[in-house]
CSV table of C-alpha atoms and ligand atoms in Angstrom, one decimal:
chain,number,residue,atom,x,y,z
A,9,UNK,CA,-0.1,-0.1,-0.2
A,10,UNK,CA,1.4,3.2,-1.5
A,11,UNK,CA,0.7,6.6,-0.3
A,12,UNK,CA,-1.1,9.7,-3.9
A,13,UNK,CA,1.9,11.1,-3.6
A,14,UNK,CA,5.9,11.8,-1.9
A,15,UNK,CA,5.8,13.8,1.0
A,16,UNK,CA,8.8,15.8,1.7
A,17,UNK,CA,11.6,16.4,-0.6
A,18,UNK,CA,14.9,13.8,1.2
A,19,UNK,CA,14.6,10.7,-1.7
A,20,UNK,CA,13.4,8.3,0.0
A,21,UNK,CA,15.7,5.3,-0.3
A,22,UNK,CA,14.5,1.2,-0.4
A,23,UNK,CA,15.5,-1.5,2.4
A,24,UNK,CA,15.3,-4.9,1.4
A,25,UNK,CA,15.2,-7.2,4.1
A,26,UNK,CA,15.3,-10.8,2.8
A,27,UNK,CA,13.7,-13.9,5.4
A,28,UNK,CA,11.5,-11.1,6.7
A,29,UNK,CA,8.6,-12.7,8.3
A,30,UNK,CA,11.6,-14.7,10.0
A,31,UNK,CA,13.2,-14.2,14.0
A,32,UNK,CA,16.0,-11.8,13.0
A,33,UNK,CA,13.2,-9.5,10.3
A,34,UNK,CA,10.5,-9.6,13.6
A,35,UNK,CA,13.6,-7.5,15.0
A,36,UNK,CA,14.9,-5.6,12.4
A,37,UNK,CA,11.1,-4.2,10.5
A,38,UNK,CA,10.3,-1.3,13.2
A,39,UNK,CA,12.9,0.1,14.4
A,40,UNK,CA,14.8,0.6,10.3
A,41,UNK,CA,11.4,2.1,9.8
A,42,UNK,CA,11.1,3.9,13.0
A,43,UNK,CA,14.4,5.9,11.6
A,44,UNK,CA,17.1,3.7,13.8
A,45,UNK,CA,19.5,2.5,10.8
A,46,UNK,CA,19.1,5.7,8.5
A,47,UNK,CA,18.3,8.1,10.6
A,48,UNK,CA,14.8,10.6,10.5
A,49,UNK,CA,15.9,12.7,7.6
A,50,UNK,CA,15.6,10.1,5.3
A,51,UNK,CA,12.0,7.9,4.5
A,52,UNK,CA,12.0,4.4,3.2
A,53,UNK,CA,10.7,1.9,1.4
A,54,UNK,CA,10.3,-1.8,2.8
A,55,UNK,CA,10.4,-4.5,0.8
A,56,UNK,CA,10.3,-7.7,2.3
A,57,UNK,CA,11.2,-11.4,0.7
A,58,UNK,CA,10.3,-14.5,2.1
A,59,UNK,CA,8.9,-18.2,0.8
A,60,UNK,CA,6.2,-18.6,0.4
A,61,UNK,CA,6.0,-20.2,3.7
A,62,UNK,CA,7.3,-17.1,5.2
A,63,UNK,CA,4.9,-14.7,3.6
A,64,UNK,CA,2.3,-15.3,5.9
A,65,UNK,CA,4.3,-14.1,8.5
A,66,UNK,CA,5.9,-11.2,6.5
A,67,UNK,CA,2.1,-10.9,6.0
A,68,UNK,CA,1.6,-10.2,9.7
A,69,UNK,CA,4.4,-8.1,10.0
A,70,UNK,CA,4.1,-5.5,7.3
A,71,UNK,CA,0.3,-5.3,9.6
A,72,UNK,CA,2.1,-4.6,12.3
A,73,UNK,CA,4.1,-1.7,10.8
A,74,UNK,CA,0.9,0.0,9.1
A,75,UNK,CA,-0.1,0.1,12.9
A,76,UNK,CA,2.5,2.0,14.2
A,77,UNK,CA,2.2,4.7,11.9
A,78,UNK,CA,5.5,6.0,11.5
A,79,UNK,CA,6.4,8.6,9.5
A,80,UNK,CA,9.4,6.9,7.7
A,81,UNK,CA,8.1,4.6,6.2
A,82,UNK,CA,6.3,5.3,3.0
A,83,UNK,CA,5.5,1.4,1.8
A,84,UNK,CA,6.1,-2.4,2.3
A,85,UNK,CA,6.3,-3.9,-0.1
A,86,UNK,CA,6.0,-8.4,-0.3
A,87,UNK,CA,6.9,-11.0,-2.9
A,88,UNK,CA,8.8,-14.2,-2.9
A,89,UNK,CA,10.4,-13.1,-5.7
A,90,UNK,CA,14.3,-12.3,-5.6
A,91,UNK,CA,13.7,-10.0,-8.7
A,92,UNK,CA,10.9,-8.2,-7.3
A,93,UNK,CA,12.3,-7.6,-4.1
A,94,UNK,CA,16.2,-6.0,-5.5
A,95,UNK,CA,14.2,-4.2,-7.5
A,96,UNK,CA,15.5,-0.9,-6.6
A,97,UNK,CA,17.0,-1.9,-3.2
A,98,UNK,CA,19.9,1.2,-2.1
A,99,UNK,CA,20.0,-1.8,0.8
A,100,UNK,CA,19.6,-5.1,1.6
A,101,UNK,CA,20.1,-7.0,4.4
A,102,UNK,CA,20.4,-10.5,3.8
A,103,UNK,CA,18.3,-12.2,6.8
A,104,UNK,CA,16.6,-15.6,4.8
A,105,UNK,CA,18.5,-18.8,5.7
A,106,UNK,CA,18.0,-22.0,8.4
A,107,UNK,CA,19.6,-21.3,11.5
A,108,UNK,CA,21.7,-23.7,13.4
A,109,UNK,CA,20.2,-25.7,16.7
A,110,UNK,CA,21.7,-26.7,19.5
A,111,UNK,CA,25.5,-29.0,18.8
A,112,UNK,CA,25.8,-27.6,15.4
A,113,UNK,CA,28.5,-25.2,13.9
A,114,UNK,CA,27.4,-22.4,11.6
A,115,UNK,CA,29.8,-23.7,8.7
A,116,UNK,CA,27.0,-27.6,8.9
A,117,UNK,CA,25.0,-24.8,7.0
A,118,UNK,CA,26.9,-24.5,4.5
A,119,UNK,CA,24.6,-26.9,2.6
A,120,UNK,CA,21.7,-25.2,3.5
A,121,UNK,CA,22.0,-22.3,3.0
A,122,UNK,CA,25.1,-22.3,0.0
A,123,UNK,CA,22.1,-22.8,-2.5
A,124,UNK,CA,20.4,-18.6,-1.2
A,125,UNK,CA,23.0,-16.5,-1.2
A,126,UNK,CA,23.8,-17.3,-5.6
A,127,UNK,CA,20.1,-17.0,-6.9
A,128,UNK,CA,20.1,-13.2,-4.6
A,129,UNK,CA,23.8,-12.3,-5.9
A,130,UNK,CA,22.3,-12.2,-9.8
A,131,UNK,CA,18.8,-10.8,-8.9
A,132,UNK,CA,21.0,-8.0,-7.3
A,133,UNK,CA,22.9,-7.9,-9.9
A,134,UNK,CA,20.1,-7.2,-11.9
A,135,UNK,CA,17.8,-5.5,-10.4
A,136,UNK,CA,19.3,-3.6,-7.4
A,137,UNK,CA,20.0,0.3,-7.6
A,138,UNK,CA,23.4,1.5,-8.6
A,139,UNK,CA,24.5,2.5,-5.2
A,140,UNK,CA,23.0,-0.9,-2.9
A,141,UNK,CA,25.5,-1.6,-0.7
A,142,UNK,CA,24.8,-5.7,0.8
A,143,UNK,CA,25.3,-6.7,4.6
A,144,UNK,CA,24.8,-10.5,5.7
A,145,UNK,CA,23.9,-11.7,8.8
A,146,UNK,CA,22.4,-15.4,7.1
A,147,UNK,CA,24.9,-18.1,8.2
A,148,UNK,CA,27.5,-19.2,7.3
A,149,UNK,CA,28.0,-15.1,7.2
A,150,UNK,CA,31.4,-14.5,5.2
A,151,UNK,CA,31.2,-17.5,2.9
A,152,UNK,CA,27.0,-16.7,2.0
A,153,UNK,CA,28.6,-12.6,1.6
A,154,UNK,CA,31.2,-14.3,-0.7
A,155,UNK,CA,28.4,-16.1,-3.0
A,156,UNK,CA,26.7,-13.6,-3.6
A,157,UNK,CA,29.5,-11.3,-4.2
A,158,UNK,CA,30.6,-13.9,-7.1
A,159,UNK,CA,27.2,-13.5,-8.2
A,160,UNK,CA,26.9,-9.9,-9.0
A,161,UNK,CA,30.0,-9.7,-11.1
A,162,UNK,CA,29.0,-5.8,-12.2
A,163,UNK,CA,28.4,-4.7,-8.4
A,164,UNK,CA,31.3,-4.4,-7.1
A,165,UNK,CA,33.2,-6.6,-4.5
A,166,UNK,CA,33.3,-3.5,-1.7
A,167,UNK,CA,30.0,-3.8,-1.9
A,168,UNK,CA,29.4,-7.1,-0.3
A,169,UNK,CA,29.7,-7.2,3.8
A,170,UNK,CA,28.9,-9.9,6.3
A,171,UNK,CA,28.1,-8.6,9.9
A,172,UNK,CA,30.6,-9.2,12.6
A,173,UNK,CA,29.4,-6.0,14.3
A,174,UNK,CA,27.9,-9.0,16.9
A,175,UNK,CA,30.9,-9.8,17.5
A,176,UNK,CA,32.6,-6.8,18.7
A,177,UNK,CA,29.9,-6.0,20.9
A,178,UNK,CA,30.1,-9.4,22.0
A,179,UNK,CA,33.5,-8.7,22.4
A,180,UNK,CA,32.3,-4.8,24.2
A,181,UNK,CA,30.5,-6.1,26.3
A,182,UNK,CA,32.4,-8.6,28.3
A,183,UNK,CA,35.1,-6.4,27.8
A,184,UNK,CA,33.6,-3.7,29.7
A,185,UNK,CA,32.4,-6.0,33.0
A,186,UNK,CA,35.9,-7.4,33.4
A,187,UNK,CA,37.2,-3.6,33.5
A,188,UNK,CA,34.0,-2.0,34.8
A,189,UNK,CA,34.1,0.7,32.0
A,190,UNK,CA,31.6,1.6,29.7
A,191,UNK,CA,31.2,-0.2,26.9
A,192,UNK,CA,31.8,2.9,24.9
A,193,UNK,CA,35.1,4.6,27.2
A,194,UNK,CA,36.6,0.7,25.4
A,195,UNK,CA,38.0,1.8,22.2
A,196,UNK,CA,40.0,0.0,19.3
A,197,UNK,CA,39.1,-3.3,19.7
A,198,UNK,CA,38.6,-5.7,16.1
A,199,UNK,CA,37.4,-9.0,15.7
A,200,UNK,CA,39.2,-10.7,13.1
A,201,UNK,CA,38.5,-13.8,10.6
A,202,UNK,CA,35.4,-15.9,10.7
A,203,UNK,CA,31.9,-15.5,12.5
A,204,UNK,CA,32.5,-19.3,13.5
A,205,UNK,CA,34.3,-20.0,17.1
A,206,UNK,CA,37.5,-19.7,15.1
A,207,UNK,CA,37.2,-16.2,14.8
A,208,UNK,CA,39.6,-13.4,16.9
A,209,UNK,CA,38.6,-10.7,19.6
A,210,UNK,CA,41.7,-8.5,19.3
A,211,UNK,CA,42.6,-6.1,22.3
A,212,UNK,CA,46.0,-5.7,21.3
A,213,UNK,CA,45.3,-2.0,19.8
A,214,UNK,CA,42.1,-1.9,22.7
A,215,UNK,CA,42.1,1.0,25.2
A,216,UNK,CA,39.8,2.2,27.9
A,217,UNK,CA,39.3,5.5,29.3
A,218,UNK,CA,43.3,6.3,27.0
A,219,UNK,CA,44.7,2.9,29.4
A,220,UNK,CA,45.7,-0.3,27.6
A,221,UNK,CA,43.6,-2.3,27.8
A,222,UNK,CA,46.3,-5.0,28.7
A,223,UNK,CA,47.6,-3.0,31.0
A,224,UNK,CA,44.4,-2.4,33.3
A,225,UNK,CA,43.0,-5.6,32.8
A,226,UNK,CA,46.8,-6.4,34.1
A,227,UNK,CA,46.2,-3.8,36.8
A,228,UNK,CA,42.8,-5.9,38.2
A,229,UNK,CA,43.8,-9.5,37.8
A,230,UNK,CA,47.1,-8.8,39.7
A,231,UNK,CA,49.6,-8.7,36.5
A,232,UNK,CA,50.1,-9.1,32.8
A,233,UNK,CA,50.5,-13.0,33.1
A,234,UNK,CA,47.1,-12.8,35.2
A,235,UNK,CA,45.8,-10.6,32.5
A,236,UNK,CA,47.3,-13.2,29.6
A,237,UNK,CA,45.0,-16.0,31.1
A,238,UNK,CA,42.3,-14.8,31.1
A,239,UNK,CA,42.2,-12.9,27.7
A,240,UNK,CA,42.8,-16.4,26.2
A,241,UNK,CA,41.1,-19.0,28.4
A,242,UNK,CA,38.2,-16.0,28.7
A,243,UNK,CA,37.3,-13.9,26.9
A,244,UNK,CA,38.6,-15.0,23.6
A,245,UNK,CA,36.4,-18.3,23.3
A,246,UNK,CA,34.0,-16.5,25.8
A,247,UNK,CA,33.1,-14.1,22.7
A,248,UNK,CA,34.0,-16.8,20.0
A,249,UNK,CA,31.3,-18.9,21.2
A,250,UNK,CA,28.8,-16.7,22.5
A,251,UNK,CA,26.2,-17.3,19.4
A,252,UNK,CA,26.7,-21.3,20.6
A,253,UNK,CA,25.9,-19.8,24.3
A,254,UNK,CA,22.7,-18.1,23.4
A,255,UNK,CA,20.7,-21.7,21.4
A,256,UNK,CA,21.9,-23.1,24.8
A,257,UNK,CA,19.9,-20.3,26.6
A,258,UNK,CA,17.5,-19.6,25.1
A,259,UNK,CA,17.2,-23.2,23.3
A,260,UNK,CA,17.5,-20.5,20.2
A,261,UNK,CA,20.1,-18.3,18.4
A,262,UNK,CA,20.0,-15.0,18.9
A,263,UNK,CA,17.5,-12.4,17.8
A,264,UNK,CA,17.4,-9.1,19.0
A,265,UNK,CA,21.3,-9.0,19.5
A,266,UNK,CA,21.9,-9.5,16.3
A,267,UNK,CA,19.0,-6.9,15.1
A,268,UNK,CA,20.3,-4.7,17.1
A,269,UNK,CA,24.1,-5.4,14.7
A,270,UNK,CA,23.3,-5.7,11.5
A,271,UNK,CA,21.4,-1.7,12.4
A,272,UNK,CA,24.6,-0.7,13.9
A,273,UNK,CA,26.4,-1.8,11.1
A,274,UNK,CA,24.3,-0.2,8.5
A,275,UNK,CA,23.7,3.0,10.1
A,276,UNK,CA,28.5,2.4,10.9
A,277,UNK,CA,28.4,2.7,7.8
A,278,UNK,CA,26.3,4.8,6.1
A,279,UNK,CA,27.1,7.7,8.5
A,280,UNK,CA,30.3,6.9,8.9
A,281,UNK,CA,33.1,5.2,11.6
A,282,UNK,CA,36.0,6.1,13.2
A,283,UNK,CA,36.8,2.5,14.1
A,284,UNK,CA,34.2,-0.9,14.0
A,285,UNK,CA,34.6,-4.2,12.4
A,286,UNK,CA,33.0,-6.0,9.7
A,287,UNK,CA,33.8,-8.6,7.0
A,288,UNK,CA,34.6,-7.0,3.7
A,289,UNK,CA,36.2,-8.4,0.1
A,290,UNK,CA,39.9,-8.8,1.6
A,291,UNK,CA,41.6,-6.8,-1.2
A,292,UNK,CA,45.3,-8.9,0.6
A,293,UNK,CA,44.9,-6.7,3.9
A,294,UNK,CA,47.0,-8.1,6.6
A,295,UNK,CA,48.3,-10.7,4.1
A,296,UNK,CA,44.2,-12.2,4.2
A,297,UNK,CA,44.2,-13.7,1.0
A,298,UNK,CA,41.8,-11.3,-1.8
A,299,UNK,CA,38.3,-12.7,-2.3
A,300,UNK,CA,38.0,-14.0,1.6
A,301,UNK,CA,35.1,-12.3,3.2
A,302,UNK,CA,37.3,-11.1,6.7
A,303,UNK,CA,36.6,-9.2,9.1
A,304,UNK,CA,38.7,-6.4,10.1
A,305,UNK,CA,39.5,-3.5,11.8
A,306,UNK,CA,37.4,-1.0,9.5
A,307,UNK,CA,36.8,2.7,8.8
A,308,UNK,CA,33.7,4.2,6.4
A,309,UNK,CA,33.6,7.9,5.5
A,310,UNK,CA,30.0,7.9,4.6
A,311,UNK,CA,31.1,5.7,1.4
A,312,UNK,CA,31.7,1.3,2.8
A,313,UNK,CA,33.8,-0.2,5.1
A,314,UNK,CA,37.5,0.1,4.6
A,315,UNK,CA,40.2,-2.0,6.6
A,316,UNK,CA,41.9,0.2,8.7
A,317,UNK,CA,46.3,-0.7,7.7
A,318,UNK,CA,49.5,-0.6,9.7
A,319,UNK,CA,48.0,-1.9,12.9
A,320,UNK,CA,51.0,-4.1,14.3
A,321,UNK,CA,50.1,-8.0,14.8
A,322,UNK,CA,52.6,-10.2,16.9
A,323,UNK,CA,53.2,-13.3,16.3
A,324,UNK,CA,50.5,-14.7,19.0
A,325,UNK,CA,47.7,-12.4,16.6
A,326,UNK,CA,48.7,-14.3,13.5
A,327,UNK,CA,48.5,-17.7,14.7
A,328,UNK,CA,45.0,-17.2,15.8
A,329,UNK,CA,44.0,-14.9,12.8
A,330,UNK,CA,45.9,-16.6,10.5
A,331,UNK,CA,43.3,-19.3,12.1
A,332,UNK,CA,40.2,-18.1,10.9
A,333,UNK,CA,41.3,-17.1,7.6
A,334,UNK,CA,42.2,-20.9,7.1
A,335,UNK,CA,38.4,-22.2,8.0
A,336,UNK,CA,37.5,-19.1,5.8
A,337,UNK,CA,39.6,-20.7,3.1
A,338,UNK,CA,37.8,-24.3,3.3
A,339,UNK,CA,34.5,-23.2,3.0
A,340,UNK,CA,35.1,-21.0,0.2
A,341,UNK,CA,36.6,-25.3,-1.3
A,342,UNK,CA,34.1,-26.2,0.8
A,343,UNK,CA,30.9,-24.7,-1.2
A,344,UNK,CA,33.1,-24.9,-4.3
A,345,UNK,CA,32.9,-28.1,-4.7
A,346,UNK,CA,29.3,-28.3,-4.1
A,347,UNK,CA,29.4,-26.3,-7.1
A,348,UNK,CA,27.8,-23.1,-6.1
A,349,UNK,CA,31.0,-21.0,-6.7
B,424,NAD,P1,14.2,-18.0,11.5
B,424,NAD,O1,14.3,-18.9,11.0
B,424,NAD,O2,13.5,-17.4,12.4
B,424,NAD,O3,13.6,-16.4,9.8
B,424,NAD,C1,14.3,-17.1,8.8
B,424,NAD,C2,13.4,-16.5,7.9
B,424,NAD,O4,14.7,-17.0,6.8
B,424,NAD,C3,12.2,-17.5,7.9
B,424,NAD,O5,10.9,-16.7,8.1
B,424,NAD,C4,12.2,-18.0,6.2
B,424,NAD,O6,11.2,-18.5,5.8
B,424,NAD,C5,13.4,-17.2,6.2
B,424,NAD,N1,14.1,-18.2,4.4
B,424,NAD,C6,14.6,-18.8,4.4
B,424,NAD,N2,14.9,-19.2,3.1
B,424,NAD,C7,14.8,-18.2,3.2
B,424,NAD,C8,14.5,-17.2,1.4
B,424,NAD,N3,15.2,-18.4,0.6
B,424,NAD,N4,14.7,-15.9,1.1
B,424,NAD,C9,14.1,-15.5,2.0
B,424,NAD,N5,14.0,-15.9,2.8
B,424,NAD,C10,14.1,-17.0,3.9
B,424,NAD,O7,15.6,-17.2,11.4
B,424,NAD,P2,16.4,-15.7,12.0
B,424,NAD,O8,16.4,-16.6,13.7
B,424,NAD,O9,15.7,-15.0,11.8
B,424,NAD,O10,18.0,-15.9,11.5
B,424,NAD,C11,18.4,-16.1,9.9
B,424,NAD,C12,19.3,-15.8,9.4
B,424,NAD,O11,20.3,-15.3,10.9
B,424,NAD,C13,20.7,-17.8,10.3
B,424,NAD,O12,21.0,-18.6,9.3
B,424,NAD,C14,21.0,-17.0,11.2
B,424,NAD,O13,22.1,-18.6,11.8
B,424,NAD,C15,21.5,-16.1,11.6
B,424,NAD,N6,22.0,-15.3,12.4
B,424,NAD,C16,23.1,-14.3,12.0
B,424,NAD,C17,23.6,-13.5,12.7
B,424,NAD,C18,25.0,-12.5,12.6
B,424,NAD,O14,25.6,-12.1,13.6
B,424,NAD,N7,25.8,-12.5,11.1
B,424,NAD,C19,22.7,-13.8,14.6
B,424,NAD,C20,22.0,-14.6,14.3
B,424,NAD,C21,21.7,-15.1,13.7
B,425,LMR,C1,25.5,-15.9,16.6
B,425,LMR,O1,26.7,-15.9,17.2
B,425,LMR,O2,24.0,-16.1,17.6
B,425,LMR,C2,24.7,-16.7,15.2
B,425,LMR,O3,25.7,-16.4,14.3
B,425,LMR,C3,23.9,-17.6,15.4
B,425,LMR,C4,24.8,-18.5,16.0
B,425,LMR,O4,24.6,-19.9,14.8
B,425,LMR,O5,25.2,-18.8,16.5
């Protein structure tokens, strides 16, 4: 349903959300329509993509969107056809995919979900607006982004990113608790590698209220050795396995925190940030093989995420980054073997 005339002078941004009838979709739609992703001055048209079985649920969400009477929401379209869903799209959040259950790794979803992202990449290639930016949430997110980008040869590859903002925020939350600080007092934290248990949450460049995190941890925990032990044995595994912890406690995978991270990921890419984490297509930065979708510390000037270069990487960090990058290469090889790439 659309009003009979455009209102105001600001152009309307078309945002496509796949899997809009699912859990994360439900947690995303209302915040986007309220202006939390693109700001209070940018009206939005939402295009919701679902498979036929999910359409009814998305339809219910569309009815509720209408009932919120959001002033920024210009239109809501619902479809099970990717060519319609991505038509004129400037921002696409690729959420629709099967989530993992207890005891599974995200890579176990490769075969189930890989087939979704090729056709969607092709539809983006053929139908999206010239300024399209794509953020992949559905797991395994890095490799799904790789598949989508490879299926969209006319779209610059750097328009495709995958979410590791949730890992970044989890790391901030756990570190803030350990340091008795507020999350926004911590700067320079980075997630490297895959959105998986091999990821490397890295505090070596991080500060808290201007003090190096390693020193602040040492002061609280009784020394440098204790701080290193806490980082290796508690912090890194807890962040890397937080998704599984949530599944175990809730009985299903993260929803509101994932939607929050997706909104922050797009918001900061669009409005600019000096430092966060996101998975982007490697151009060989930090010796990560070109073409893999790998998480790095990134910045945006509002035109897209760029890897922050020139950081010193010590041997221990290198080993962890290499392990996660090896996993990304193995996932790429696995989808090649499935004939998807
Ligand atoms: P969900 O099962 O509640 O919803 C998924 C929706 O996608 C369903 O409504 C389903 O019908 C739809 N869908 C399936 N195939 C589709 C297709 N081809 N096109 C359009 N829609 C399709 O799952 P959820 O909890 O919303 O999670 C969605 C995905 O996000 C999962 O893969 C999950 O693992 C992933 N996830 C990623 C992160 C992250 O940080 N990257 C965090 C949490 C969850
Ligand atoms: C998460 O990190 O919470 C998501 O990727 C869901 C999952 O499977 O862990």
